[in-house]
Amino acid sequence: MTAHPPAAAPGGRGRSRRVVAPFAAVSVLISAAALTGCGQQRDAGAYTVMNSSTDESYHRWDAEAMARCGKQLGVTIEQQSVPAAQVMTKALRMASSKSLPDIVQFDASEMPTFADAGGLTDLRTLGLSTRDIPEGIVNFGSYQGTYYGAARSVNTLALFYNKDVLDEAGLPVPTTWAELRETAKKLTQGKRYGVALSAGGAEDGVFQFTPFMWSNGGDETRLDSPQVVAALDYWKSLLKDGSLSKSTVSWTQADVNDQFMAGNAAMMINGPWQVETLNTKKSLHWGIARIPVPKAGDASVGPLGGAVLTVPNTGDEQRERTAARIVACLSGEREQLTYALNSWMVPANEKAAAVWRKRVPELDALADQVAAARSRTAKLGAGWSSVSLALQSAFQSALTGQSSQAALTRAQQRATSGN
Amino acid sequence: MTTSTVTAPAAARPPRTATVPDPARQRRRRRLTQWGFVAPAVVFMLLFFGYPLVRNVVMSFQHYTPKTFFTGDAPFNGTDNWSHVFRDALFGKALWHTLVFTAGSLLGQFCIGLALAVFFNRRFPLNGVLRSLILLPWLVPMVVSGIVWRRILDQDTGVLNSFLDTLGLGGHTPWLTSPDMALLAVILVNVWIGIPFNMVILYGGLQEIPKDLYEAAALDGASAWRTFRSITLPMLRPVITVVLVLGFMSTVKILDLILALTDGGPADATQTLGTLTYQNSFVQLDFGAGAVVGNVLILISAVFAVFYLRANRTEGK
């Protein structure tokens, strides 16, 4: 670095020019290339949908649905799939470079953030109807009273159980917390735990905690309430009994499913998107039931999950209208049923759901659970992410030794301070 | 278009034979040539290092939210982001974890790497094959290592605990599931990943040490330890500095490994400055707060870069 070779010193005039010119050319080329990246011409007949269908089967199902809708509407629809965790940040970046796709499929818990930033268009003014869609699911796709997102299917959590293991032990499917605790204790044998659930430090864990929190009358607006503390204490009791693996704090929902399939857990809390994988193991006979409630007669309230199709605010009304028609087709009764049957999720449309119930009677419990399910962002909207982070930290602390009350009191402080 | 700019003045120039060497002009031309060589590097640095750096510092004083991406408005809010981040108990924790993680990783990687480098510096059969096998952890993508290790370290079904169990060493260690153990487990995995890098560079350094020095030491009857301390270590010093500084730079900003192994958990036991930046910016979408933590990371790296340059300068003298 310090020693400077006298390279260019004896060079003649012509030579130095010859040297400088290529560098100048390269600099010009680089800046030109950087600038052309900004402008982008949209093709009138081609529409883009950004979603998180990175799984081979989901990508294929979506591609087929888009091909059908494209044919019907006389446009070509291109699918662009990015990992679920990147949909939001990618969409934001696209917004700042004015290159948003025509349709974005957001996870419903993320939609309010994008809507709050002014990034979405009201689907009703674009001509979308909400007829045949239950109020709960319209709210699921709405933010501050405006309908921004059309759900194709919804999901929630349920109790999955290994039929063979329960039959062998002669135990009924638990319906209350006390029964679940007792059953799990009895089914814990050798390497097998009674129950598996995800208390991982991400949205997965929070999703799984909500049915326990809500069914007990707790609420995300007051994390340190006695109801929430009792729900967390219930989780702790499962751990204390040894019916729940200590690894639960590091498991995602997919890990939980792996444990259940490997026979390391007799029951699990999970969602219908795992059914596709569960069915690959022919020797596994599983059943599904509503998540147990604190006391007999309590309502089992699960979290409503799923994605919604939205039309980003691009300022091009003509395109937005066509995009809305694509959304209408993809979330229409026929496509919903096809998608729901493929993915094992519950159709959002009432008529489609009725047909679906007849076609998949084994998932009846799930349809009931969905009907009573609640959206995570209904009360907090865009504020959900801070509460979710505080809650993750709280149940992880509590499950690894801290008292539930102390952990949740701190979580509430963290959530209100906005950290 | 480039040719025209070159030929136009060339054509206007009087014939070469007529020119009288003008020292001032010649000096100017030489300066121009030098800048021509430097220009691409300067443009690159300004564009890809300078701009993001300045932008990050500015952003840390702005209220930068998802709305900003649409409106372009990011109102300045003074030191709000900074005080907000510094008041968060998690920041202190993350800073401490980052320091422990970095010191622990460097110590482990360097000591084992050096031992292996010295070992492979002798000639023996299969030396080359073994050396290339040891490179494997380095070649595997960080996320893949993370996922594999997460399985290995699983408390109930992990290979490591089963192995310890058969040895009668307990085998119920909660590697990734106890807040007291998780940071240690993450450090151990990072040591495993970092050994090859340390070994390769140090091995290269060892090969550069003239063999006759060792011969002289042997003739003088120096012990192995004495030879190592008085010849190997001092001769290796420049290489050691490079290894440690590069290792520091890549370790202090760790993100992918921790995301894959623990996601910062359990109970924030493995949150580092890297994961905190990620969480602030990309989970909470509070880009101002994320930029603050990022700046702290840059500051820490900058301090070490100064040390490194200092060390290099004294080395050069």
XYZ file of C-alpha atoms in Angstrom:
736
model
C 0.000 0.000 0.000
C 2.656 2.467 1.020
C 5.269 1.639 -1.605
C 4.204 3.099 -4.951
C 5.606 1.477 -8.082
C 6.583 4.149 -10.622
C 4.533 2.365 -13.260
C 3.106 5.098 -15.444
C 6.011 7.516 -15.117
C 7.963 7.134 -18.372
C 4.882 6.729 -20.534
C 4.492 8.950 -23.587
C 1.535 11.167 -24.234
C -0.355 8.822 -26.560
C 0.067 5.911 -24.232
C -1.368 7.643 -21.216
C -4.417 8.608 -23.239
C -4.861 5.067 -24.342
C -4.803 4.037 -20.683
C -7.274 6.609 -19.437
C -9.854 6.058 -22.149
C -10.880 2.490 -21.205
C -11.334 3.520 -17.603
C -13.502 6.422 -18.587
C -15.516 4.087 -20.796
C -15.969 1.592 -17.986
C -17.124 4.306 -15.581
C -19.666 5.542 -18.109
C -20.905 2.024 -18.763
C -21.322 1.294 -15.057
C -23.362 4.407 -14.415
C -25.444 3.768 -17.528
C -26.174 0.235 -16.388
C -27.120 1.509 -12.941
C -29.576 3.979 -14.419
C -31.307 1.628 -16.842
C -32.170 -0.630 -13.913
C -34.612 1.995 -12.665
C -37.038 2.318 -15.505
C -39.299 -0.605 -16.252
C -41.936 -0.924 -18.901
C -45.002 -2.954 -18.027
C -46.433 -5.306 -20.597
C -50.134 -4.560 -21.065
C -51.273 -8.181 -21.239
C -48.995 -9.639 -18.591
C -49.725 -9.517 -14.880
C -47.524 -10.533 -11.988
C -48.530 -12.167 -8.733
C -46.007 -12.264 -5.925
C -46.607 -14.979 -3.337
C -44.701 -17.241 -0.985
C -45.465 -20.535 -2.737
C -41.883 -21.704 -2.802
C -42.943 -25.283 -2.066
C -43.046 -27.326 -5.239
C -46.642 -28.497 -4.827
C -48.024 -25.101 -3.788
C -46.185 -23.435 -6.642
C -47.683 -25.904 -9.083
C -51.230 -25.571 -7.714
C -50.979 -21.802 -7.931
C -49.550 -21.926 -11.428
C -52.463 -24.085 -12.556
C -55.020 -21.782 -10.955
C -53.370 -18.751 -12.524
C -53.340 -20.394 -15.932
C -57.083 -21.078 -15.674
C -57.886 -17.544 -14.534
C -55.573 -16.041 -17.134
C -57.313 -17.944 -19.888
C -60.714 -16.860 -18.618
C -59.706 -13.190 -18.488
C -57.516 -13.175 -21.579
C -54.294 -12.172 -19.849
C -51.112 -13.955 -18.919
C -50.370 -14.269 -15.213
C -46.866 -14.727 -14.011
C -46.107 -16.185 -10.608
C -43.168 -14.877 -8.606
C -42.553 -16.806 -5.377
C -40.291 -15.597 -2.592
C -39.778 -17.093 0.898
C -42.599 -16.142 3.260
C -40.358 -14.086 5.521
C -39.277 -11.916 2.601
C -42.606 -11.011 1.037
C -42.998 -7.844 3.127
C -39.481 -6.477 2.764
C -39.380 -7.314 -0.917
C -42.717 -5.595 -1.496
C -41.501 -2.508 0.366
C -38.369 -2.337 -1.728
C -40.447 -2.707 -4.876
C -42.701 0.079 -3.653
C -39.795 2.489 -3.329
C -38.562 1.639 -6.822
C -42.112 1.900 -8.218
C -42.025 -1.643 -9.525
C -44.721 -3.311 -7.417
C -46.313 -6.435 -8.856
C -49.994 -6.283 -9.758
C -51.026 -8.653 -6.991
C -49.268 -9.528 -3.749
C -50.274 -12.408 -1.529
C -49.519 -11.393 2.050
C -49.804 -13.419 5.184
C -52.883 -11.967 6.819
C -50.903 -10.867 9.882
C -48.636 -8.752 7.664
C -51.307 -7.173 5.507
C -52.212 -4.389 8.014
C -48.613 -3.121 7.998
C -48.615 -2.724 4.241
C -52.121 -1.280 4.231
C -51.187 1.162 6.999
C -48.337 2.449 4.859
C -50.861 3.269 2.158
C -49.729 0.481 -0.109
C -53.013 -1.257 -0.879
C -56.198 -0.512 -2.774
C -59.707 -1.070 -1.487
C -60.936 -4.215 -3.212
C -64.600 -3.195 -2.943
C -64.094 -0.023 -4.970
C -62.327 -2.145 -7.565
C -65.506 -4.156 -7.905
C -64.909 -7.173 -5.703
C -67.923 -8.644 -3.943
C -67.895 -10.052 -0.426
C -71.102 -11.968 -0.888
C -70.920 -15.557 0.428
C -67.901 -14.710 2.574
C -68.508 -14.956 6.324
C -68.079 -11.722 8.244
C -65.146 -13.098 10.226
C -63.195 -13.758 7.062
C -64.057 -10.374 5.550
C -62.664 -8.812 8.731
C -59.650 -11.084 8.413
C -58.864 -9.401 5.087
C -59.755 -5.909 6.278
C -57.807 -3.171 7.973
C -59.602 -0.336 9.740
C -62.842 -1.257 8.058
C -61.496 -1.381 4.508
C -61.470 -4.669 2.636
C -57.931 -5.003 1.228
C -57.334 -8.726 1.100
C -59.312 -11.591 -0.374
C -58.627 -14.912 1.325
C -58.689 -18.043 -0.805
C -58.557 -20.364 2.146
C -58.034 -20.044 5.832
C -56.522 -22.283 8.434
C -56.167 -22.560 12.143
C -54.664 -24.902 14.694
C -56.124 -28.134 15.962
C -55.147 -31.099 18.077
C -53.712 -33.922 15.989
C -53.483 -37.311 17.676
C -52.067 -40.716 16.872
C -55.130 -42.991 16.778
C -53.179 -46.184 17.352
C -51.431 -44.864 20.449
C -54.647 -43.551 22.000
C -56.556 -46.751 21.201
C -53.828 -48.905 22.643
C -53.913 -46.950 25.890
C -57.704 -46.996 25.819
C -57.889 -43.230 26.213
C -60.469 -40.869 24.717
C -59.454 -37.748 22.826
C -58.971 -34.983 25.436
C -61.306 -31.993 25.315
C -60.286 -29.988 28.380
C -56.945 -28.772 29.696
C -57.112 -31.190 32.624
C -57.826 -34.106 30.285
C -55.066 -33.074 27.903
C -52.587 -32.882 30.761
C -53.679 -36.262 32.131
C -53.704 -37.969 28.719
C -50.332 -36.532 27.769
C -48.866 -37.744 31.048
C -50.176 -41.270 30.488
C -48.966 -41.386 26.893
C -45.428 -40.288 27.756
C -43.347 -43.442 27.546
C -39.695 -44.045 26.794
C -38.677 -41.755 23.952
C -42.266 -40.726 23.264
C -43.695 -37.544 24.690
C -47.405 -37.125 25.304
C -47.741 -33.936 23.321
C -45.669 -31.701 21.065
C -46.136 -28.035 20.310
C -44.025 -25.174 19.042
C -42.892 -22.552 21.544
C -40.166 -21.357 19.225
C -38.940 -17.798 19.193
C -40.776 -16.739 16.073
C -44.317 -16.148 14.893
C -44.864 -19.953 14.924
C -44.673 -20.029 18.702
C -46.996 -17.080 19.172
C -49.492 -18.605 16.750
C -49.520 -21.729 18.919
C -49.870 -19.833 22.176
C -52.932 -17.845 21.079
C -55.507 -20.664 21.357
C -54.445 -21.241 24.960
C -54.443 -17.522 25.729
C -57.762 -16.779 24.017
C -59.693 -19.843 25.131
C -58.795 -18.841 28.675
C -60.224 -15.359 28.168
C -56.843 -13.668 27.821
C -55.981 -11.059 25.291
C -52.988 -9.580 23.438
C -53.877 -6.097 24.674
C -52.968 -7.082 28.244
C -50.236 -9.662 28.328
C -49.881 -9.602 32.118
C -53.528 -10.381 32.861
C -54.244 -13.392 35.121
C -55.815 -15.258 32.174
C -52.665 -15.028 30.057
C -50.485 -15.923 33.048
C -52.669 -18.993 33.696
C -52.367 -20.060 30.045
C -48.587 -19.835 30.208
C -48.608 -21.673 33.535
C -50.554 -24.431 31.798
C -47.797 -24.781 29.188
C -45.275 -24.867 32.015
C -47.209 -27.641 33.753
C -46.985 -29.831 30.628
C -43.253 -29.260 30.618
C -42.968 -29.957 34.334
C -44.869 -33.226 33.977
C -42.352 -34.259 31.362
C -45.177 -34.673 28.831
C -43.673 -31.966 26.643
C -40.080 -31.974 25.429
C -37.814 -29.196 26.621
C -36.856 -28.765 22.968
C -40.250 -27.213 22.409
C -38.636 -23.769 22.745
C -36.517 -24.407 19.684
C -39.111 -26.125 17.522
C -40.938 -24.616 14.595
C -44.312 -26.054 13.633
C -42.601 -28.119 10.947
C -40.283 -29.599 13.608
C -43.313 -30.475 15.717
C -44.784 -32.300 12.737
C -41.514 -34.212 12.247
C -41.588 -35.303 15.890
C -45.180 -36.459 15.602
C -44.479 -38.378 12.402
C -41.396 -40.006 13.892
C -43.518 -41.292 16.765
C -41.782 -39.065 19.302
C -45.074 -37.457 20.267
C -48.519 -38.992 20.688
C -50.387 -35.736 20.076
C -49.506 -32.372 18.638
C -50.863 -28.903 18.100
C -50.564 -28.109 14.412
C -52.309 -26.881 11.311
C -53.837 -28.455 8.212
C -50.926 -27.431 5.977
C -49.067 -30.390 7.515
C -51.616 -32.928 6.277
C -49.932 -33.258 2.897
C -46.732 -34.366 4.664
C -48.543 -36.444 7.296
C -50.239 -38.490 4.604
C -46.922 -39.510 3.087
C -46.480 -41.884 6.012
C -48.996 -44.622 5.327
C -48.490 -46.425 8.633
C -49.470 -43.364 10.623
C -53.155 -43.203 11.556
C -53.941 -39.763 12.790
C -57.070 -38.007 13.906
C -57.918 -34.392 14.420
C -59.896 -32.635 17.153
C -60.545 -29.136 18.458
C -57.936 -27.724 20.795
C -58.873 -28.561 24.407
C -60.405 -25.746 26.450
C -59.779 -24.721 30.087
C -63.097 -26.069 31.359
C -65.785 -28.192 29.721
C -68.198 -25.884 27.926
C -65.669 -23.121 27.217
C -65.349 -21.993 23.616
C -62.220 -23.130 21.796
C -60.846 -20.028 20.103
C -58.041 -20.602 17.660
C -56.007 -18.190 15.584
C -57.138 -17.566 12.044
C -54.233 -18.049 9.672
C -53.758 -17.859 5.983
C -52.853 -15.531 3.209
C -54.834 -12.842 1.442
C -54.571 -11.615 -2.134
C -54.123 -7.863 -2.323
C -53.863 -5.302 -5.097
C -51.026 -2.872 -4.373
C -51.530 0.786 -4.994
C -49.599 1.365 -8.212
C -51.552 4.392 -9.430
C -52.466 2.687 -12.707
C -56.217 2.293 -12.288
C -56.718 0.329 -15.483
C -54.271 -2.343 -14.386
C -55.579 -2.339 -10.837
C -59.068 -3.118 -12.106
C -57.843 -6.071 -14.132
C -55.741 -7.190 -11.177
C -58.885 -7.121 -9.031
C -60.620 -9.329 -11.571
C -57.752 -11.791 -11.317
C -58.096 -11.709 -7.518
C -61.831 -12.299 -7.884
C -61.172 -15.323 -10.081
C -58.453 -16.799 -7.846
C -60.580 -16.320 -4.742
C -63.795 -17.359 -6.489
C -65.846 -20.302 -5.284
C -64.484 -22.778 -7.846
C -60.811 -21.952 -7.425
C -61.179 -21.871 -3.650
C -62.541 -25.374 -3.572
C -59.781 -26.723 -5.819
C -57.128 -24.980 -3.749
C -58.636 -26.093 -0.439
C -58.860 -29.711 -1.541
C -55.245 -29.636 -2.672
C -53.818 -27.872 0.353
C -56.142 -29.292 3.039
C -57.100 -25.811 4.126
C -60.625 -24.577 4.669
C -62.255 -22.518 1.884
C -63.095 -18.955 2.899
C -66.257 -18.904 0.791
C -69.298 -20.325 2.642
C -70.651 -22.305 -0.306
C -67.247 -23.752 -1.115
C -66.759 -24.624 2.553
C -70.033 -26.552 2.611
C -68.927 -28.677 -0.353
C -65.487 -29.079 1.177
C -66.930 -30.423 4.447
C -68.692 -33.188 2.536
C -65.615 -34.029 0.505
C -63.197 -34.118 3.477
C -65.274 -35.289 6.439
C -62.141 -36.210 8.411
C -61.260 -32.522 8.737
C -64.684 -31.538 10.049
C -63.207 -30.530 13.409
C -61.003 -28.072 11.617
C -63.907 -26.394 9.872
C -65.597 -25.905 13.267
C -62.423 -24.478 14.705
C -62.080 -22.080 11.784
C -65.636 -20.858 12.204
C -64.804 -19.707 15.740
C -61.263 -18.559 14.985
C -59.941 -15.042 15.534
C -57.509 -12.949 13.597
C -54.315 -11.952 15.393
C -54.281 -8.413 14.081
C -57.985 -7.651 14.652
C -57.291 -5.648 17.794
C -53.791 -4.325 17.271
C -53.458 -3.998 13.506
C -49.945 -2.956 12.568
C -48.967 -3.010 16.270
C -49.118 -6.792 16.357
C -45.434 -7.367 15.512
C -44.118 -5.660 18.677
C -46.535 -7.566 20.898
C -45.643 -10.790 19.123
C -41.929 -10.266 19.775
C -42.529 -9.432 23.442
C -44.736 -12.495 23.824
C -42.144 -14.821 22.230
C -39.503 -13.656 24.615
C -41.923 -14.044 27.542
C -43.000 -17.631 26.984
C -39.453 -18.667 26.185
C -38.233 -17.148 29.466
C -41.069 -18.770 31.376
C -40.535 -22.198 29.819
C -36.836 -22.047 30.670
C -37.231 -21.171 34.313
C -38.696 -17.716 34.924
C -42.111 -17.310 36.537
C -44.939 -16.698 34.078
C -46.059 -13.593 35.941
C -42.604 -11.961 35.854
C -42.015 -12.834 32.208
C -45.396 -11.517 31.081
C -45.163 -8.355 33.168
C -41.904 -7.555 31.425
C -43.449 -8.417 28.059
C -46.291 -5.998 28.673
C -43.811 -3.241 29.561
C -41.832 -3.996 26.433
C -44.930 -3.986 24.253
C -46.207 -0.666 25.586
C -42.817 1.044 25.395
C -42.829 0.106 21.730
C -39.580 -1.804 21.870
C -18.557 7.227 -28.391
C -15.386 6.539 -26.521
C -13.251 6.581 -29.638
C -14.483 10.008 -30.622
C -13.462 11.493 -27.303
C -9.988 10.099 -27.712
C -9.385 10.823 -31.375
C -10.821 14.308 -31.471
C -8.130 15.985 -29.365
C -5.519 13.683 -30.863
C -6.331 15.010 -34.325
C -6.167 18.578 -33.131
C -2.741 17.982 -31.652
C 0.275 19.241 -33.571
C 2.602 16.542 -34.973
C 4.514 14.698 -32.337
C 7.980 15.566 -33.607
C 7.270 19.250 -33.109
C 6.459 19.000 -29.398
C 8.956 20.298 -26.917
C 8.787 18.393 -23.620
C 6.966 20.654 -21.192
C 7.650 19.412 -17.624
C 4.488 20.933 -16.127
C 2.264 19.384 -18.774
C 3.969 16.085 -18.483
C 3.459 16.078 -14.734
C -0.197 16.909 -15.194
C -0.607 14.091 -17.645
C 1.097 11.671 -15.326
C -1.195 12.729 -12.492
C -4.157 12.141 -14.814
C -2.979 8.640 -15.609
C -2.593 7.875 -11.940
C -6.143 9.058 -11.293
C -7.311 6.966 -14.205
C -6.044 3.924 -12.394
C -7.484 4.965 -9.070
C -10.856 6.113 -10.421
C -12.615 2.723 -10.785
C -11.691 1.802 -7.223
C -12.806 5.188 -5.899
C -16.098 5.068 -7.804
C -16.701 1.546 -6.558
C -15.915 2.451 -2.956
C -18.068 5.568 -2.991
C -20.979 3.786 -4.629
C -21.004 0.545 -2.696
C -19.353 1.479 0.618
C -19.566 5.221 1.046
C -23.176 5.694 0.037
C -24.687 2.861 2.147
C -22.554 3.914 5.100
C -23.650 7.533 4.985
C -27.197 6.453 4.302
C -27.158 4.155 7.334
C -25.890 6.924 9.600
C -28.499 9.363 8.292
C -31.228 6.752 8.617
C -30.454 6.269 12.288
C -31.607 9.855 12.898
C -34.808 9.419 10.909
C -38.249 8.089 11.591
C -37.996 5.487 8.853
C -41.063 3.235 8.607
C -42.904 1.240 5.943
C -44.683 4.495 4.976
C -41.337 5.937 3.930
C -41.104 3.454 1.076
C -44.204 4.990 -0.480
C -43.951 8.672 0.344
C -40.182 8.976 0.533
C -40.662 11.043 3.693
C -38.478 10.124 6.612
C -38.699 12.989 9.103
C -35.627 13.567 11.220
C -36.295 12.758 14.838
C -33.027 13.739 16.455
C -31.610 11.098 18.751
C -34.955 9.375 19.379
C -33.873 6.130 17.711
C -30.619 6.098 19.625
C -32.131 6.650 23.038
C -34.881 4.172 22.195
C -32.337 1.469 21.327
C -30.024 2.212 24.227
C -32.883 2.153 26.722
C -33.962 -1.286 25.488
C -32.598 -3.900 27.895
C -32.137 -6.213 24.934
C -29.442 -3.993 23.437
C -27.105 -4.388 26.426
C -27.710 -8.120 26.393
C -27.047 -8.353 22.660
C -23.851 -6.325 22.972
C -22.580 -8.605 25.719
C -23.521 -11.741 23.748
C -21.738 -10.361 20.681
C -18.540 -9.770 22.650
C -18.636 -13.191 24.310
C -19.460 -14.851 21.014
C -16.664 -13.088 19.150
C -14.003 -13.624 21.813
C -14.998 -17.264 22.352
C -15.163 -18.070 18.651
C -11.830 -16.425 17.829
C -10.071 -18.100 20.711
C -11.369 -21.555 19.805
C -10.905 -21.195 16.046
C -7.433 -19.754 16.335
C -6.006 -22.191 18.870
C -7.331 -25.301 17.149
C -6.540 -23.881 13.708
C -2.956 -23.139 14.717
C -2.497 -26.564 16.297
C -3.763 -28.228 13.108
C -1.601 -26.009 10.911
C 1.509 -26.953 12.890
C 0.470 -30.589 12.713
C 0.017 -30.536 8.933
C 3.259 -28.646 8.453
C 5.146 -31.939 8.793
C 5.284 -34.383 5.942
C 3.347 -37.579 6.365
C 1.230 -39.854 4.172
C -2.303 -38.642 3.329
C -1.410 -35.164 4.540
C -2.948 -33.522 1.471
C -6.131 -35.598 1.577
C -6.737 -34.922 5.252
C -6.049 -31.254 4.804
C -8.633 -30.940 2.090
C -11.168 -32.928 4.122
C -10.779 -30.481 6.987
C -11.799 -27.716 4.611
C -15.311 -29.144 4.358
C -16.976 -27.157 7.163
C -15.792 -24.026 5.433
C -17.257 -25.029 2.093
C -20.697 -25.887 3.444
C -23.052 -22.877 3.390
C -23.547 -21.378 6.844
C -27.304 -21.962 6.829
C -26.846 -25.630 5.936
C -24.360 -26.076 8.786
C -26.826 -24.332 11.075
C -29.675 -26.641 10.188
C -27.560 -29.784 10.442
C -26.158 -28.735 13.801
C -29.634 -27.929 15.077
C -30.481 -31.597 14.529
C -27.221 -32.815 16.002
C -27.709 -30.722 19.122
C -31.365 -31.625 19.691
C -31.838 -32.494 23.318
C -33.847 -35.701 22.906
C -33.087 -37.038 19.454
C -29.776 -35.359 18.641
C -26.738 -37.415 17.686
C -24.467 -35.632 20.142
C -26.572 -36.403 23.187
C -27.079 -40.020 22.087
C -23.324 -40.314 21.726
C -22.695 -38.819 25.154
C -25.339 -41.154 26.536
C -23.605 -44.277 25.225
C -20.386 -43.009 26.785
C -22.239 -42.687 30.059
C -21.743 -38.930 30.164
C -25.338 -37.992 30.905
C -26.597 -37.163 27.468
C -29.400 -34.817 28.425
C -27.529 -31.591 27.853
C -30.019 -28.930 26.737
C -27.606 -27.507 24.137
C -29.953 -25.159 22.344
C -32.928 -25.199 24.667
C -31.475 -23.759 27.849
C -30.699 -20.032 27.971
C -27.559 -20.878 29.953
C -26.193 -23.288 27.355
C -27.358 -21.875 24.031
C -24.661 -19.223 23.620
C -21.952 -21.770 24.353
C -23.455 -24.207 21.852
C -23.596 -21.517 19.171
C -19.963 -20.600 19.857
C -18.910 -24.261 19.552
C -20.592 -24.567 16.167
C -18.957 -21.358 14.988
C -15.557 -22.627 16.140
C -16.146 -25.747 14.065
C -16.960 -23.600 11.057
C -13.993 -21.265 11.532
C -11.215 -23.806 12.066
C -10.507 -24.468 8.370
C -10.090 -20.788 7.542
C -7.624 -20.303 10.386
C -5.811 -23.490 9.539
C -5.402 -22.720 5.843
C -4.055 -19.211 6.314
C -1.751 -20.186 9.187
C -0.554 -23.220 7.253
C 0.346 -20.917 4.376
C 2.243 -18.720 6.802
C 4.112 -21.674 8.249
C 5.215 -22.785 4.802
C 6.829 -19.384 4.290
C 9.127 -19.713 7.300
C 12.616 -20.644 6.041
C 13.524 -24.189 7.011
C 17.109 -23.275 7.865
C 15.897 -21.341 10.906
C 14.567 -24.583 12.320
C 17.791 -26.352 11.405
C 19.768 -23.711 13.257
C 17.493 -24.055 16.266
C 17.896 -27.820 16.204
C 21.692 -27.453 16.070
C 21.516 -25.121 19.041
C 19.564 -27.801 20.867
C 16.353 -25.790 21.284
C 13.355 -27.706 22.580
C 10.182 -28.013 20.470
C 8.326 -25.511 22.633
C 11.256 -23.075 22.544
C 11.433 -23.365 18.735
C 7.706 -22.719 18.471
C 7.867 -19.689 20.758
C 11.034 -18.144 19.375
C 10.752 -18.945 15.673
C 7.280 -20.001 14.639
C 5.241 -17.427 16.555
C 7.346 -14.334 15.774
C 7.712 -15.295 12.104
C 4.006 -15.937 11.901
C 2.965 -12.654 13.502
C 1.862 -10.787 10.354
C -0.234 -13.771 9.314
C -1.717 -14.081 12.795
C -2.775 -10.436 12.701
C -4.508 -10.967 9.375
C -6.272 -14.109 10.543
C -7.503 -12.535 13.752
C -8.676 -9.311 12.173
C -10.480 -11.052 9.315
C -11.926 -13.519 11.801
C -13.091 -10.676 14.000
C -14.770 -8.886 11.120
C -16.726 -11.928 10.028
C -17.610 -13.041 13.556
C -18.773 -9.791 15.076
C -21.495 -9.363 12.465
C -22.766 -12.945 12.746
C -26.367 -13.388 11.679
C -27.145 -16.373 9.439
C -25.718 -19.036 11.745
C -27.684 -17.791 14.733
C -30.885 -17.400 12.760
C -30.567 -20.995 11.588
C -29.590 -22.421 14.975
C -31.676 -20.590 17.563
C -33.319 -17.562 15.951
C -31.850 -15.529 18.815
C -33.612 -17.652 21.432
C -34.345 -19.271 23.749
C -35.532 -16.218 25.657
C -33.120 -13.940 23.751
C -30.115 -15.881 25.087
C -28.353 -15.744 21.721
C -29.416 -12.313 20.489
C -26.393 -10.518 19.066
C -26.094 -7.094 17.479
C -26.518 -8.769 14.094
C -29.782 -10.492 14.984
C -31.034 -7.367 16.753
C -30.476 -5.269 13.622
C -32.310 -7.884 11.635
C -35.179 -8.009 14.110
C -35.541 -4.245 14.288
C -35.343 -3.677 10.567
C -36.985 -6.684 9.021
C -39.385 -8.023 11.630
C -40.533 -4.833 13.342
C -39.847 -2.755 10.219
C -38.396 0.014 12.396
C -35.528 0.809 10.058
C -34.289 3.746 12.118
C -33.713 1.553 15.166
C -32.151 -1.141 12.984
C -29.757 1.444 11.552
C -28.703 2.472 15.070
C -27.651 -1.059 15.962
C -25.989 -1.392 12.557
C -24.001 1.760 13.215
C -22.826 0.441 16.566
C -21.572 -2.655 14.733
C -19.787 -0.494 12.168
C -18.220 1.550 14.950
C -16.898 -1.566 16.678
C -15.456 -2.851 13.406
C -13.953 0.553 12.646
C -12.115 0.635 15.971
C -10.580 -2.736 15.167
C -9.757 -1.684 11.644
C -7.739 1.206 13.109
C -5.859 -1.211 15.341
C -5.218 -3.403 12.340
C -3.859 -0.552 10.234
C -1.667 0.566 13.135
C -0.297 -2.941 13.534
C 0.347 -3.117 9.811
C 2.192 0.169 9.803
C 4.532 -0.798 12.628
C 5.027 -4.099 10.835
C 6.048 -2.257 7.681
C 8.611 -0.028 9.425
